[in-house]
Amino acid sequence: MAKLDSSEQEDTQVVTRSEREKCWIARDKYFACLDKNRITSVANQDSSVCANERSDVDSLCRQSWVDYFIQRRERTLQIDAMKRYRTQQAHDELEARESASREELRNKFVKR
């Protein structure tokens, strides 16, 4: 019989509701720390920033969960940034059209 590696062993262990809740609380505290310090990518993070919170997450959550949580957070931040950019872009285009319309009306009705 083949031996299971650590990630396969991790997947065979049952996680209780209490353990999941502790994991989620630790995750939320870690992400709050990252947000407070304006850290969007864990890869570019200074290891001393949020180190205690990260340690809690690593000790209370399965590694596969930690990886998933971080990937999901970074993807969500990217999507939010794209939405803000698109909204700003649409606002700028609307502003330019309104400005052009006002200028056109002004030129049409103002005697020269």
PDB file of N, CA, C and O in Angstrom, residues 22-50:
ATOM      1  N   LYS A  22     -12.877  28.322  14.160  1.00  0.00           N
ATOM      2  CA  LYS A  22     -11.616  28.919  14.602  1.00  0.00           C
ATOM      3  C   LYS A  22     -10.756  29.311  13.404  1.00  0.00           C
ATOM      4  O   LYS A  22     -10.119  30.371  13.400  1.00  0.00           O
ATOM      5  N   CYS A  23     -10.751  28.459  12.404  1.00  0.00           N
ATOM      6  CA  CYS A  23     -10.004  28.742  11.177  1.00  0.00           C
ATOM      7  C   CYS A  23     -10.546  30.008  10.515  1.00  0.00           C
ATOM      8  O   CYS A  23      -9.778  30.903  10.149  1.00  0.00           O
ATOM      9  N   TRP A  24     -11.854  30.084  10.362  1.00  0.00           N
ATOM     10  CA  TRP A  24     -12.462  31.235   9.693  1.00  0.00           C
ATOM     11  C   TRP A  24     -12.225  32.531  10.463  1.00  0.00           C
ATOM     12  O   TRP A  24     -12.001  33.582   9.861  1.00  0.00           O
ATOM     13  N   ILE A  25     -12.272  32.461  11.775  1.00  0.00           N
ATOM     14  CA  ILE A  25     -12.007  33.645  12.597  1.00  0.00           C
ATOM     15  C   ILE A  25     -10.559  34.100  12.401  1.00  0.00           C
ATOM     16  O   ILE A  25     -10.281  35.290  12.223  1.00  0.00           O
ATOM     17  N   ALA A  26      -9.633  33.139  12.405  1.00  0.00           N
ATOM     18  CA  ALA A  26      -8.218  33.464  12.191  1.00  0.00           C
ATOM     19  C   ALA A  26      -8.019  34.060  10.798  1.00  0.00           C
ATOM     20  O   ALA A  26      -7.281  35.037  10.630  1.00  0.00           O
ATOM     21  N   ARG A  27      -8.677  33.486   9.793  1.00  0.00           N
ATOM     22  CA  ARG A  27      -8.586  33.996   8.418  1.00  0.00           C
ATOM     23  C   ARG A  27      -9.083  35.439   8.360  1.00  0.00           C
ATOM     24  O   ARG A  27      -8.427  36.304   7.777  1.00  0.00           O
ATOM     25  N   ASP A  28     -10.233  35.701   8.979  1.00  0.00           N
ATOM     26  CA  ASP A  28     -10.806  37.044   8.949  1.00  0.00           C
ATOM     27  C   ASP A  28      -9.893  38.062   9.631  1.00  0.00           C
ATOM     28  O   ASP A  28      -9.730  39.188   9.145  1.00  0.00           O
ATOM     29  N   LYS A  29      -9.279  37.666  10.742  1.00  0.00           N
ATOM     30  CA  LYS A  29      -8.342  38.565  11.431  1.00  0.00           C
ATOM     31  C   LYS A  29      -7.111  38.826  10.568  1.00  0.00           C
ATOM     32  O   LYS A  29      -6.613  39.959  10.500  1.00  0.00           O
ATOM     33  N   TYR A  30      -6.617  37.792   9.907  1.00  0.00           N
ATOM     34  CA  TYR A  30      -5.449  37.935   9.028  1.00  0.00           C
ATOM     35  C   TYR A  30      -5.776  38.878   7.868  1.00  0.00           C
ATOM     36  O   TYR A  30      -5.024  39.809   7.581  1.00  0.00           O
ATOM     37  N   PHE A  31      -6.918  38.670   7.225  1.00  0.00           N
ATOM     38  CA  PHE A  31      -7.297  39.518   6.103  1.00  0.00           C
ATOM     39  C   PHE A  31      -7.563  40.954   6.555  1.00  0.00           C
ATOM     40  O   PHE A  31      -7.252  41.902   5.827  1.00  0.00           O
ATOM     41  N   ALA A  32      -8.111  41.132   7.739  1.00  0.00           N
ATOM     42  CA  ALA A  32      -8.318  42.479   8.276  1.00  0.00           C
ATOM     43  C   ALA A  32      -6.974  43.182   8.471  1.00  0.00           C
ATOM     44  O   ALA A  32      -6.831  44.371   8.173  1.00  0.00           O
ATOM     45  N   CYS A  33      -5.987  42.447   8.943  1.00  0.00           N
ATOM     46  CA  CYS A  33      -4.644  43.007   9.114  1.00  0.00           C
ATOM     47  C   CYS A  33      -4.050  43.389   7.753  1.00  0.00           C
ATOM     48  O   CYS A  33      -3.469  44.457   7.603  1.00  0.00           O
ATOM     49  N   LEU A  34      -4.201  42.504   6.766  1.00  0.00           N
ATOM     50  CA  LEU A  34      -3.698  42.816   5.425  1.00  0.00           C
ATOM     51  C   LEU A  34      -4.390  44.057   4.867  1.00  0.00           C
ATOM     52  O   LEU A  34      -3.735  44.932   4.297  1.00  0.00           O
ATOM     53  N   ASP A  35      -5.704  44.134   5.046  1.00  0.00           N
ATOM     54  CA  ASP A  35      -6.458  45.300   4.563  1.00  0.00           C
ATOM     55  C   ASP A  35      -5.990  46.571   5.257  1.00  0.00           C
ATOM     56  O   ASP A  35      -5.792  47.610   4.616  1.00  0.00           O
ATOM     57  N   LYS A  36      -5.824  46.492   6.582  1.00  0.00           N
ATOM     58  CA  LYS A  36      -5.397  47.652   7.371  1.00  0.00           C
ATOM     59  C   LYS A  36      -4.040  48.161   6.889  1.00  0.00           C
ATOM     60  O   LYS A  36      -3.793  49.368   6.852  1.00  0.00           O
ATOM     61  N   ASN A  37      -3.175  47.244   6.481  1.00  0.00           N
ATOM     62  CA  ASN A  37      -1.836  47.601   6.019  1.00  0.00           C
ATOM     63  C   ASN A  37      -1.750  47.742   4.502  1.00  0.00           C
ATOM     64  O   ASN A  37      -0.654  47.867   3.951  1.00  0.00           O
ATOM     65  N   ARG A  38      -2.915  47.721   3.850  1.00  0.00           N
ATOM     66  CA  ARG A  38      -3.019  47.903   2.397  1.00  0.00           C
ATOM     67  C   ARG A  38      -2.147  46.918   1.618  1.00  0.00           C
ATOM     68  O   ARG A  38      -1.470  47.280   0.664  1.00  0.00           O
ATOM     69  N   ILE A  39      -2.187  45.674   2.045  1.00  0.00           N
ATOM     70  CA  ILE A  39      -1.434  44.621   1.370  1.00  0.00           C
ATOM     71  C   ILE A  39      -2.414  43.847   0.493  1.00  0.00           C
ATOM     72  O   ILE A  39      -3.364  43.253   0.992  1.00  0.00           O
ATOM     73  N   THR A  40      -2.182  43.889  -0.818  1.00  0.00           N
ATOM     74  CA  THR A  40      -3.099  43.217  -1.737  1.00  0.00           C
ATOM     75  C   THR A  40      -2.592  41.857  -2.174  1.00  0.00           C
ATOM     76  O   THR A  40      -3.376  41.002  -2.556  1.00  0.00           O
ATOM     77  N   SER A  41      -1.285  41.664  -2.124  1.00  0.00           N
ATOM     78  CA  SER A  41      -0.716  40.383  -2.545  1.00  0.00           C
ATOM     79  C   SER A  41       0.171  39.826  -1.445  1.00  0.00           C
ATOM     80  O   SER A  41       1.110  40.479  -1.010  1.00  0.00           O
ATOM     81  N   VAL A  42      -0.137  38.619  -1.026  1.00  0.00           N
ATOM     82  CA  VAL A  42       0.643  37.984   0.038  1.00  0.00           C
ATOM     83  C   VAL A  42       2.062  37.714  -0.433  1.00  0.00           C
ATOM     84  O   VAL A  42       3.012  37.757   0.350  1.00  0.00           O
ATOM     85  N   ALA A  43       2.239  37.474  -1.728  1.00  0.00           N
ATOM     86  CA  ALA A  43       3.566  37.200  -2.279  1.00  0.00           C
ATOM     87  C   ALA A  43       4.514  38.382  -2.080  1.00  0.00           C
ATOM     88  O   ALA A  43       5.706  38.206  -1.885  1.00  0.00           O
ATOM     89  N   ASN A  44       3.965  39.600  -2.124  1.00  0.00           N
ATOM     90  CA  ASN A  44       4.787  40.816  -1.990  1.00  0.00           C
ATOM     91  C   ASN A  44       4.813  41.356  -0.571  1.00  0.00           C
ATOM     92  O   ASN A  44       5.282  42.448  -0.328  1.00  0.00           O
ATOM     93  N   GLN A  45       4.315  40.578   0.373  1.00  0.00           N
ATOM     94  CA  GLN A  45       4.162  41.032   1.750  1.00  0.00           C
ATOM     95  C   GLN A  45       5.481  40.958   2.518  1.00  0.00           C
ATOM     96  O   GLN A  45       6.232  40.005   2.393  1.00  0.00           O
ATOM     97  N   ASP A  46       5.721  41.986   3.322  1.00  0.00           N
ATOM     98  CA  ASP A  46       6.824  41.965   4.278  1.00  0.00           C
ATOM     99  C   ASP A  46       6.473  40.909   5.323  1.00  0.00           C
ATOM    100  O   ASP A  46       5.394  40.948   5.913  1.00  0.00           O
ATOM    101  N   SER A  47       7.358  39.967   5.545  1.00  0.00           N
ATOM    102  CA  SER A  47       7.041  38.827   6.423  1.00  0.00           C
ATOM    103  C   SER A  47       6.748  39.229   7.865  1.00  0.00           C
ATOM    104  O   SER A  47       6.082  38.493   8.587  1.00  0.00           O
ATOM    105  N   SER A  48       7.216  40.393   8.301  1.00  0.00           N
ATOM    106  CA  SER A  48       6.967  40.799   9.687  1.00  0.00           C
ATOM    107  C   SER A  48       5.574  41.407   9.870  1.00  0.00           C
ATOM    108  O   SER A  48       5.042  41.417  10.973  1.00  0.00           O
ATOM    109  N   VAL A  49       4.981  41.893   8.774  1.00  0.00           N
ATOM    110  CA  VAL A  49       3.648  42.490   8.846  1.00  0.00           C
ATOM    111  C   VAL A  49       2.621  41.362   8.915  1.00  0.00           C
ATOM    112  O   VAL A  49       2.629  40.443   8.117  1.00  0.00           O
ATOM    113  N   CYS A  50       1.764  41.412   9.900  1.00  0.00           N
ATOM    114  CA  CYS A  50       0.694  40.421  10.107  1.00  0.00           C
ATOM    115  C   CYS A  50       1.241  39.014  10.372  1.00  0.00           C
ATOM    116  O   CYS A  50       0.552  38.018  10.125  1.00  0.00           O
TER     117      CYS A  50
END
